[in-house]
């Protein structure tokens, strides 16, 4: 069992739909990251959170420390949101702030 | 400000050949990381560095060596390439004061 698991693996939506991607982790963490990998391969960081909720534009990330679960929501989805979304956990005890990554969720938003 | 750059972007090697991947960052970051990304798997950490002159093993270090002689550069070496090292390699860096990692564009390596 992976320490960081995402669901679903693949998600297809119609433009305008509300999207949720889930991330569960089985280890103690000090922070959780959400990243976006563009179709061309580039990876950018979207959020880093250790509690509560963060919002940036149409993206919202939440985390429940007790349940070891985080969600990434996209409101009013658009085809340009099509990408792979990756969650990554920073474990509490590791040196160098090493991250453990989920496998990613491939999101396709159709016009 | 170029951010994090990687050289080369693509490379094809024959089994047993050696090569070095270069990662450079111009953000004066202390921490640098090398990852590999394979289909159906998350990014996996190969080696990392917490500062100039220091390196440490990550999750999958076998078959790779690294050096951080200058703060801005982090080199990943394959001494004797194997087909199992066919992958996309990403470099990332971050400052000691923040947790966000900045990624390079990746290097696609194929070992025949």
PDB file of C-alpha atoms in Angstrom:
ATOM      1  CA  UNK A   1       0.000   0.000   0.000  1.00  0.00           C
ATOM      2  CA  UNK A   2       1.406   3.389  -1.037  1.00  0.00           C
ATOM      3  CA  UNK A   3       1.898   5.921   1.704  1.00  0.00           C
ATOM      4  CA  UNK A   4       0.117   8.534  -0.415  1.00  0.00           C
ATOM      5  CA  UNK A   5      -2.864   7.479  -2.486  1.00  0.00           C
ATOM      6  CA  UNK A   6      -4.969   9.541  -4.858  1.00  0.00           C
ATOM      7  CA  UNK A   7      -8.388   8.968  -6.323  1.00  0.00           C
ATOM      8  CA  UNK A   8      -9.580   8.834  -8.935  1.00  0.00           C
ATOM      9  CA  UNK A   9      -6.657   7.921 -11.214  1.00  0.00           C
ATOM     10  CA  UNK A  10      -8.474   9.375 -14.212  1.00  0.00           C
ATOM     11  CA  UNK A  11     -11.280  11.897 -14.337  1.00  0.00           C
ATOM     12  CA  UNK A  12     -13.177  13.278 -17.317  1.00  0.00           C
ATOM     13  CA  UNK A  13     -15.491  16.246 -16.875  1.00  0.00           C
ATOM     14  CA  UNK A  14     -17.501  18.654 -18.953  1.00  0.00           C
ATOM     15  CA  UNK A  15     -16.606  22.317 -18.958  1.00  0.00           C
ATOM     16  CA  UNK A  16     -18.207  24.096 -16.033  1.00  0.00           C
ATOM     17  CA  UNK A  17     -18.417  21.074 -13.737  1.00  0.00           C
ATOM     18  CA  UNK A  18     -17.219  21.076 -10.129  1.00  0.00           C
ATOM     19  CA  UNK A  19     -14.291  18.697  -9.721  1.00  0.00           C
ATOM     20  CA  UNK A  20     -12.892  16.969  -6.645  1.00  0.00           C
ATOM     21  CA  UNK A  21      -9.643  15.028  -6.434  1.00  0.00           C
ATOM     22  CA  UNK A  22      -8.858  13.150  -3.248  1.00  0.00           C
ATOM     23  CA  UNK A  23      -5.599  12.345  -1.475  1.00  0.00           C
ATOM     24  CA  UNK A  24      -5.178  10.014   1.516  1.00  0.00           C
ATOM     25  CA  UNK A  25      -1.972   9.407   3.387  1.00  0.00           C
ATOM     26  CA  UNK A  26      -0.975   6.826   5.960  1.00  0.00           C
ATOM     27  CA  UNK A  27       1.963   8.521   7.675  1.00  0.00           C
ATOM     28  CA  UNK A  28       2.364  11.475   9.967  1.00  0.00           C
ATOM     29  CA  UNK A  29       2.918  14.597   7.947  1.00  0.00           C
ATOM     30  CA  UNK A  30       3.921  18.171   8.602  1.00  0.00           C
ATOM     31  CA  UNK A  31       2.564  19.521   5.317  1.00  0.00           C
ATOM     32  CA  UNK A  32       0.766  18.432   2.175  1.00  0.00           C
ATOM     33  CA  UNK A  33       1.377  19.788  -1.302  1.00  0.00           C
ATOM     34  CA  UNK A  34      -0.755  19.868  -4.418  1.00  0.00           C
ATOM     35  CA  UNK A  35       1.050  20.182  -7.745  1.00  0.00           C
ATOM     36  CA  UNK A  36      -0.033  20.424 -11.351  1.00  0.00           C
ATOM     37  CA  UNK A  37       1.784  18.743 -14.221  1.00  0.00           C
ATOM     38  CA  UNK A  38       0.999  20.290 -17.578  1.00  0.00           C
ATOM     39  CA  UNK A  39       0.543  18.197 -20.718  1.00  0.00           C
ATOM     40  CA  UNK A  40       4.012  19.325 -21.791  1.00  0.00           C
ATOM     41  CA  UNK A  41       5.469  17.842 -18.621  1.00  0.00           C
ATOM     42  CA  UNK A  42       6.235  20.919 -16.531  1.00  0.00           C
ATOM     43  CA  UNK A  43       5.383  20.691 -12.815  1.00  0.00           C
ATOM     44  CA  UNK A  44       4.242  23.655 -10.752  1.00  0.00           C
ATOM     45  CA  UNK A  45       3.296  23.890  -7.129  1.00  0.00           C
ATOM     46  CA  UNK A  46      -0.322  24.914  -6.457  1.00  0.00           C
ATOM     47  CA  UNK A  47      -0.706  24.756  -2.692  1.00  0.00           C
ATOM     48  CA  UNK A  48       1.084  23.822   0.463  1.00  0.00           C
ATOM     49  CA  UNK A  49      -1.106  23.354   3.515  1.00  0.00           C
ATOM     50  CA  UNK A  50      -0.832  21.936   6.987  1.00  0.00           C
ATOM     51  CA  UNK A  51      -4.356  22.672   8.202  1.00  0.00           C
ATOM     52  CA  UNK A  52      -7.700  24.031   7.100  1.00  0.00           C
ATOM     53  CA  UNK A  53      -8.294  25.365   3.631  1.00  0.00           C
ATOM     54  CA  UNK A  54      -6.579  27.459   0.982  1.00  0.00           C
ATOM     55  CA  UNK A  55      -8.074  29.100  -2.090  1.00  0.00           C
ATOM     56  CA  UNK A  56      -6.464  30.466  -5.240  1.00  0.00           C
ATOM     57  CA  UNK A  57      -8.799  31.556  -7.987  1.00  0.00           C
ATOM     58  CA  UNK A  58     -11.004  28.594  -8.900  1.00  0.00           C
ATOM     59  CA  UNK A  59      -8.849  26.136  -6.961  1.00  0.00           C
ATOM     60  CA  UNK A  60      -9.550  25.175  -3.356  1.00  0.00           C
ATOM     61  CA  UNK A  61      -7.503  22.769  -1.257  1.00  0.00           C
ATOM     62  CA  UNK A  62      -8.604  21.358   2.073  1.00  0.00           C
ATOM     63  CA  UNK A  63      -6.978  19.071   4.577  1.00  0.00           C
ATOM     64  CA  UNK A  64      -8.303  17.057   7.529  1.00  0.00           C
ATOM     65  CA  UNK A  65      -5.346  16.090   9.681  1.00  0.00           C
ATOM     66  CA  UNK A  66      -7.330  13.711  11.904  1.00  0.00           C
ATOM     67  CA  UNK A  67      -8.692  11.776   8.933  1.00  0.00           C
ATOM     68  CA  UNK A  68      -5.388  11.995   7.013  1.00  0.00           C
ATOM     69  CA  UNK A  69      -7.180  13.238   3.950  1.00  0.00           C
ATOM     70  CA  UNK A  70      -6.923  16.185   1.576  1.00  0.00           C
ATOM     71  CA  UNK A  71      -9.035  17.292  -1.348  1.00  0.00           C
ATOM     72  CA  UNK A  72      -8.425  19.548  -4.309  1.00  0.00           C
ATOM     73  CA  UNK A  73     -11.519  21.188  -5.760  1.00  0.00           C
ATOM     74  CA  UNK A  74     -11.832  23.015  -9.061  1.00  0.00           C
ATOM     75  CA  UNK A  75     -14.888  25.181  -9.531  1.00  0.00           C
ATOM     76  CA  UNK A  76     -16.268  26.061 -12.990  1.00  0.00           C
ATOM     77  CA  UNK A  77     -13.779  23.754 -14.686  1.00  0.00           C
ATOM     78  CA  UNK A  78     -12.292  24.738 -18.036  1.00  0.00           C
ATOM     79  CA  UNK A  79     -10.426  22.747 -20.706  1.00  0.00           C
ATOM     80  CA  UNK A  80      -7.221  24.560 -19.731  1.00  0.00           C
ATOM     81  CA  UNK A  81      -7.481  22.805 -16.333  1.00  0.00           C
ATOM     82  CA  UNK A  82      -6.690  19.520 -18.108  1.00  0.00           C
ATOM     83  CA  UNK A  83      -3.514  18.250 -16.479  1.00  0.00           C
ATOM     84  CA  UNK A  84      -2.194  15.707 -13.995  1.00  0.00           C
ATOM     85  CA  UNK A  85      -2.739  16.757 -10.390  1.00  0.00           C
ATOM     86  CA  UNK A  86      -0.332  15.353  -7.843  1.00  0.00           C
ATOM     87  CA  UNK A  87      -0.452  15.382  -4.076  1.00  0.00           C
ATOM     88  CA  UNK A  88       2.717  15.033  -2.042  1.00  0.00           C
ATOM     89  CA  UNK A  89       3.203  14.632   1.690  1.00  0.00           C
ATOM     90  CA  UNK A  90       6.085  16.000   3.721  1.00  0.00           C
ATOM     91  CA  UNK A  91       6.600  13.456   6.411  1.00  0.00           C
ATOM     92  CA  UNK A  92       7.159  14.744   9.901  1.00  0.00           C
ATOM     93  CA  UNK A  93      10.364  12.837  10.573  1.00  0.00           C
ATOM     94  CA  UNK A  94      12.309  13.142   7.340  1.00  0.00           C
ATOM     95  CA  UNK A  95      15.343  15.300   6.806  1.00  0.00           C
ATOM     96  CA  UNK A  96      15.700  17.651   3.868  1.00  0.00           C
ATOM     97  CA  UNK A  97      11.907  18.166   3.762  1.00  0.00           C
ATOM     98  CA  UNK A  98      11.575  15.179   1.479  1.00  0.00           C
ATOM     99  CA  UNK A  99       8.239  14.618  -0.187  1.00  0.00           C
ATOM    100  CA  UNK A 100       6.367  11.380  -0.853  1.00  0.00           C
ATOM    101  CA  UNK A 101       4.246  11.678  -3.982  1.00  0.00           C
ATOM    102  CA  UNK A 102       0.965  10.164  -5.035  1.00  0.00           C
ATOM    103  CA  UNK A 103       0.640   8.656  -8.506  1.00  0.00           C
ATOM    104  CA  UNK A 104      -1.336  11.586  -9.811  1.00  0.00           C
ATOM    105  CA  UNK A 105      -4.841  12.128 -11.169  1.00  0.00           C
ATOM    106  CA  UNK A 106      -5.213  12.704 -14.899  1.00  0.00           C
ATOM    107  CA  UNK A 107      -7.958  15.293 -15.399  1.00  0.00           C
ATOM    108  CA  UNK A 108      -9.515  15.932 -18.794  1.00  0.00           C
ATOM    109  CA  UNK A 109     -12.056  18.720 -19.152  1.00  0.00           C
ATOM    110  CA  UNK A 110     -14.003  18.632 -22.398  1.00  0.00           C
ATOM    111  CA  UNK A 111     -15.528  21.764 -23.942  1.00  0.00           C
TER     112      UNK A 111
ATOM    113  CA  UNK B   1      15.572  34.833 -14.016  1.00  0.00           C
ATOM    114  CA  UNK B   2      15.546  31.372 -15.640  1.00  0.00           C
ATOM    115  CA  UNK B   3      14.442  29.451 -12.527  1.00  0.00           C
ATOM    116  CA  UNK B   4      15.438  25.789 -12.707  1.00  0.00           C
ATOM    117  CA  UNK B   5      16.932  24.519 -15.950  1.00  0.00           C
ATOM    118  CA  UNK B   6      17.940  21.011 -16.969  1.00  0.00           C
ATOM    119  CA  UNK B   7      20.375  19.844 -19.619  1.00  0.00           C
ATOM    120  CA  UNK B   8      19.817  17.930 -21.845  1.00  0.00           C
ATOM    121  CA  UNK B   9      16.080  17.742 -22.575  1.00  0.00           C
ATOM    122  CA  UNK B  10      16.294  14.390 -24.340  1.00  0.00           C
ATOM    123  CA  UNK B  11      18.930  11.668 -24.528  1.00  0.00           C
ATOM    124  CA  UNK B  12      19.187   8.143 -25.857  1.00  0.00           C
ATOM    125  CA  UNK B  13      21.896   5.896 -24.423  1.00  0.00           C
ATOM    126  CA  UNK B  14      23.023   2.361 -25.031  1.00  0.00           C
ATOM    127  CA  UNK B  15      23.278  -0.037 -22.110  1.00  0.00           C
ATOM    128  CA  UNK B  16      26.568   0.483 -20.307  1.00  0.00           C
ATOM    129  CA  UNK B  17      27.140   4.055 -21.455  1.00  0.00           C
ATOM    130  CA  UNK B  18      27.575   6.849 -18.959  1.00  0.00           C
ATOM    131  CA  UNK B  19      26.170  10.355 -18.848  1.00  0.00           C
ATOM    132  CA  UNK B  20      25.638  13.333 -16.588  1.00  0.00           C
ATOM    133  CA  UNK B  21      22.453  15.343 -16.234  1.00  0.00           C
ATOM    134  CA  UNK B  22      22.899  18.950 -15.193  1.00  0.00           C
ATOM    135  CA  UNK B  23      20.471  20.926 -13.074  1.00  0.00           C
ATOM    136  CA  UNK B  24      21.031  24.634 -12.573  1.00  0.00           C
ATOM    137  CA  UNK B  25      19.060  27.156 -10.523  1.00  0.00           C
ATOM    138  CA  UNK B  26      19.527  30.899 -10.282  1.00  0.00           C
ATOM    139  CA  UNK B  27      17.363  31.480  -7.195  1.00  0.00           C
ATOM    140  CA  UNK B  28      20.133  30.934  -4.626  1.00  0.00           C
ATOM    141  CA  UNK B  29      18.259  27.936  -3.211  1.00  0.00           C
ATOM    142  CA  UNK B  30      19.930  25.756  -0.623  1.00  0.00           C
ATOM    143  CA  UNK B  31      18.012  22.538  -1.253  1.00  0.00           C
ATOM    144  CA  UNK B  32      18.092  20.626  -4.534  1.00  0.00           C
ATOM    145  CA  UNK B  33      16.486  17.313  -5.489  1.00  0.00           C
ATOM    146  CA  UNK B  34      16.625  14.748  -8.290  1.00  0.00           C
ATOM    147  CA  UNK B  35      13.477  12.708  -9.022  1.00  0.00           C
ATOM    148  CA  UNK B  36      12.495  10.148 -11.578  1.00  0.00           C
ATOM    149  CA  UNK B  37       8.975   9.761 -12.929  1.00  0.00           C
ATOM    150  CA  UNK B  38       7.773   6.462 -14.363  1.00  0.00           C
ATOM    151  CA  UNK B  39       4.334   5.509 -15.724  1.00  0.00           C
ATOM    152  CA  UNK B  40       1.928   4.413 -13.003  1.00  0.00           C
ATOM    153  CA  UNK B  41       4.226   5.599 -10.242  1.00  0.00           C
ATOM    154  CA  UNK B  42       4.601   8.834  -8.368  1.00  0.00           C
ATOM    155  CA  UNK B  43       7.749  10.904  -8.495  1.00  0.00           C
ATOM    156  CA  UNK B  44      10.494   9.113  -6.600  1.00  0.00           C
ATOM    157  CA  UNK B  45      13.456  10.813  -4.967  1.00  0.00           C
ATOM    158  CA  UNK B  46      16.870   9.656  -6.182  1.00  0.00           C
ATOM    159  CA  UNK B  47      19.261  11.944  -4.289  1.00  0.00           C
ATOM    160  CA  UNK B  48      19.063  15.335  -2.684  1.00  0.00           C
ATOM    161  CA  UNK B  49      21.297  18.053  -1.315  1.00  0.00           C
ATOM    162  CA  UNK B  50      20.740  20.437   1.583  1.00  0.00           C
ATOM    163  CA  UNK B  51      23.598  22.716   0.626  1.00  0.00           C
ATOM    164  CA  UNK B  52      26.780  23.150  -1.369  1.00  0.00           C
ATOM    165  CA  UNK B  53      29.131  20.219  -0.892  1.00  0.00           C
ATOM    166  CA  UNK B  54      26.491  17.951   0.678  1.00  0.00           C
ATOM    167  CA  UNK B  55      24.456  15.125  -0.824  1.00  0.00           C
ATOM    168  CA  UNK B  56      22.210  12.406   0.567  1.00  0.00           C
ATOM    169  CA  UNK B  57      20.439   9.310  -0.719  1.00  0.00           C
ATOM    170  CA  UNK B  58      16.757   9.326  -1.434  1.00  0.00           C
ATOM    171  CA  UNK B  59      14.323   6.549  -2.091  1.00  0.00           C
ATOM    172  CA  UNK B  60      15.929   5.004  -5.216  1.00  0.00           C
ATOM    173  CA  UNK B  61      19.644   5.924  -5.257  1.00  0.00           C
ATOM    174  CA  UNK B  62      21.137   2.722  -6.727  1.00  0.00           C
ATOM    175  CA  UNK B  63      22.885   3.207 -10.069  1.00  0.00           C
ATOM    176  CA  UNK B  64      23.151   6.992  -9.666  1.00  0.00           C
ATOM    177  CA  UNK B  65      25.701   9.375  -8.223  1.00  0.00           C
ATOM    178  CA  UNK B  66      25.409  13.102  -7.579  1.00  0.00           C
ATOM    179  CA  UNK B  67      27.611  16.064  -6.868  1.00  0.00           C
ATOM    180  CA  UNK B  68      26.946  19.599  -5.626  1.00  0.00           C
ATOM    181  CA  UNK B  69      30.247  21.404  -6.053  1.00  0.00           C
ATOM    182  CA  UNK B  70      28.553  24.764  -6.604  1.00  0.00           C
ATOM    183  CA  UNK B  71      25.411  25.976  -4.884  1.00  0.00           C
ATOM    184  CA  UNK B  72      23.611  26.620  -8.152  1.00  0.00           C
ATOM    185  CA  UNK B  73      24.354  23.255  -9.791  1.00  0.00           C
ATOM    186  CA  UNK B  74      23.315  19.697  -8.959  1.00  0.00           C
ATOM    187  CA  UNK B  75      24.669  16.956 -11.221  1.00  0.00           C
ATOM    188  CA  UNK B  76      23.182  13.480 -11.602  1.00  0.00           C
ATOM    189  CA  UNK B  77      25.459  10.813 -13.034  1.00  0.00           C
ATOM    190  CA  UNK B  78      24.758   7.410 -14.489  1.00  0.00           C
ATOM    191  CA  UNK B  79      28.011   5.451 -14.589  1.00  0.00           C
ATOM    192  CA  UNK B  80      26.689   2.437 -16.496  1.00  0.00           C
ATOM    193  CA  UNK B  81      23.215   2.990 -17.847  1.00  0.00           C
ATOM    194  CA  UNK B  82      20.636   0.187 -17.728  1.00  0.00           C
ATOM    195  CA  UNK B  83      17.247  -0.086 -19.476  1.00  0.00           C
ATOM    196  CA  UNK B  84      15.601   0.173 -16.033  1.00  0.00           C
ATOM    197  CA  UNK B  85      16.865   3.745 -15.890  1.00  0.00           C
ATOM    198  CA  UNK B  86      14.691   4.761 -18.822  1.00  0.00           C
ATOM    199  CA  UNK B  87      12.581   7.489 -17.265  1.00  0.00           C
ATOM    200  CA  UNK B  88      11.832  11.183 -17.110  1.00  0.00           C
ATOM    201  CA  UNK B  89      14.135  12.924 -14.654  1.00  0.00           C
ATOM    202  CA  UNK B  90      13.133  16.073 -12.820  1.00  0.00           C
ATOM    203  CA  UNK B  91      15.269  18.382 -10.781  1.00  0.00           C
ATOM    204  CA  UNK B  92      13.775  20.677  -8.151  1.00  0.00           C
ATOM    205  CA  UNK B  93      15.042  23.266  -5.726  1.00  0.00           C
ATOM    206  CA  UNK B  94      13.766  25.244  -2.772  1.00  0.00           C
ATOM    207  CA  UNK B  95      14.956  27.795  -0.306  1.00  0.00           C
ATOM    208  CA  UNK B  96      15.502  26.847   3.311  1.00  0.00           C
ATOM    209  CA  UNK B  97      12.867  29.349   4.379  1.00  0.00           C
ATOM    210  CA  UNK B  98       9.953  27.887   2.445  1.00  0.00           C
ATOM    211  CA  UNK B  99       8.533  24.505   1.562  1.00  0.00           C
ATOM    212  CA  UNK B 100       7.609  25.046  -2.082  1.00  0.00           C
ATOM    213  CA  UNK B 101       9.789  23.202  -4.571  1.00  0.00           C
ATOM    214  CA  UNK B 102      10.452  24.640  -8.010  1.00  0.00           C
ATOM    215  CA  UNK B 103      10.799  22.082 -10.758  1.00  0.00           C
ATOM    216  CA  UNK B 104      12.872  22.006 -13.905  1.00  0.00           C
ATOM    217  CA  UNK B 105      11.309  21.039 -17.247  1.00  0.00           C
ATOM    218  CA  UNK B 106      12.538  17.445 -17.120  1.00  0.00           C
ATOM    219  CA  UNK B 107      14.938  15.250 -19.076  1.00  0.00           C
ATOM    220  CA  UNK B 108      13.577  12.289 -21.025  1.00  0.00           C
ATOM    221  CA  UNK B 109      16.168   9.510 -20.993  1.00  0.00           C
ATOM    222  CA  UNK B 110      15.897   6.297 -22.966  1.00  0.00           C
ATOM    223  CA  UNK B 111      18.369   3.464 -22.408  1.00  0.00           C
ATOM    224  CA  UNK B 112      18.405   0.844 -25.151  1.00  0.00           C
TER     225      UNK B 112
END
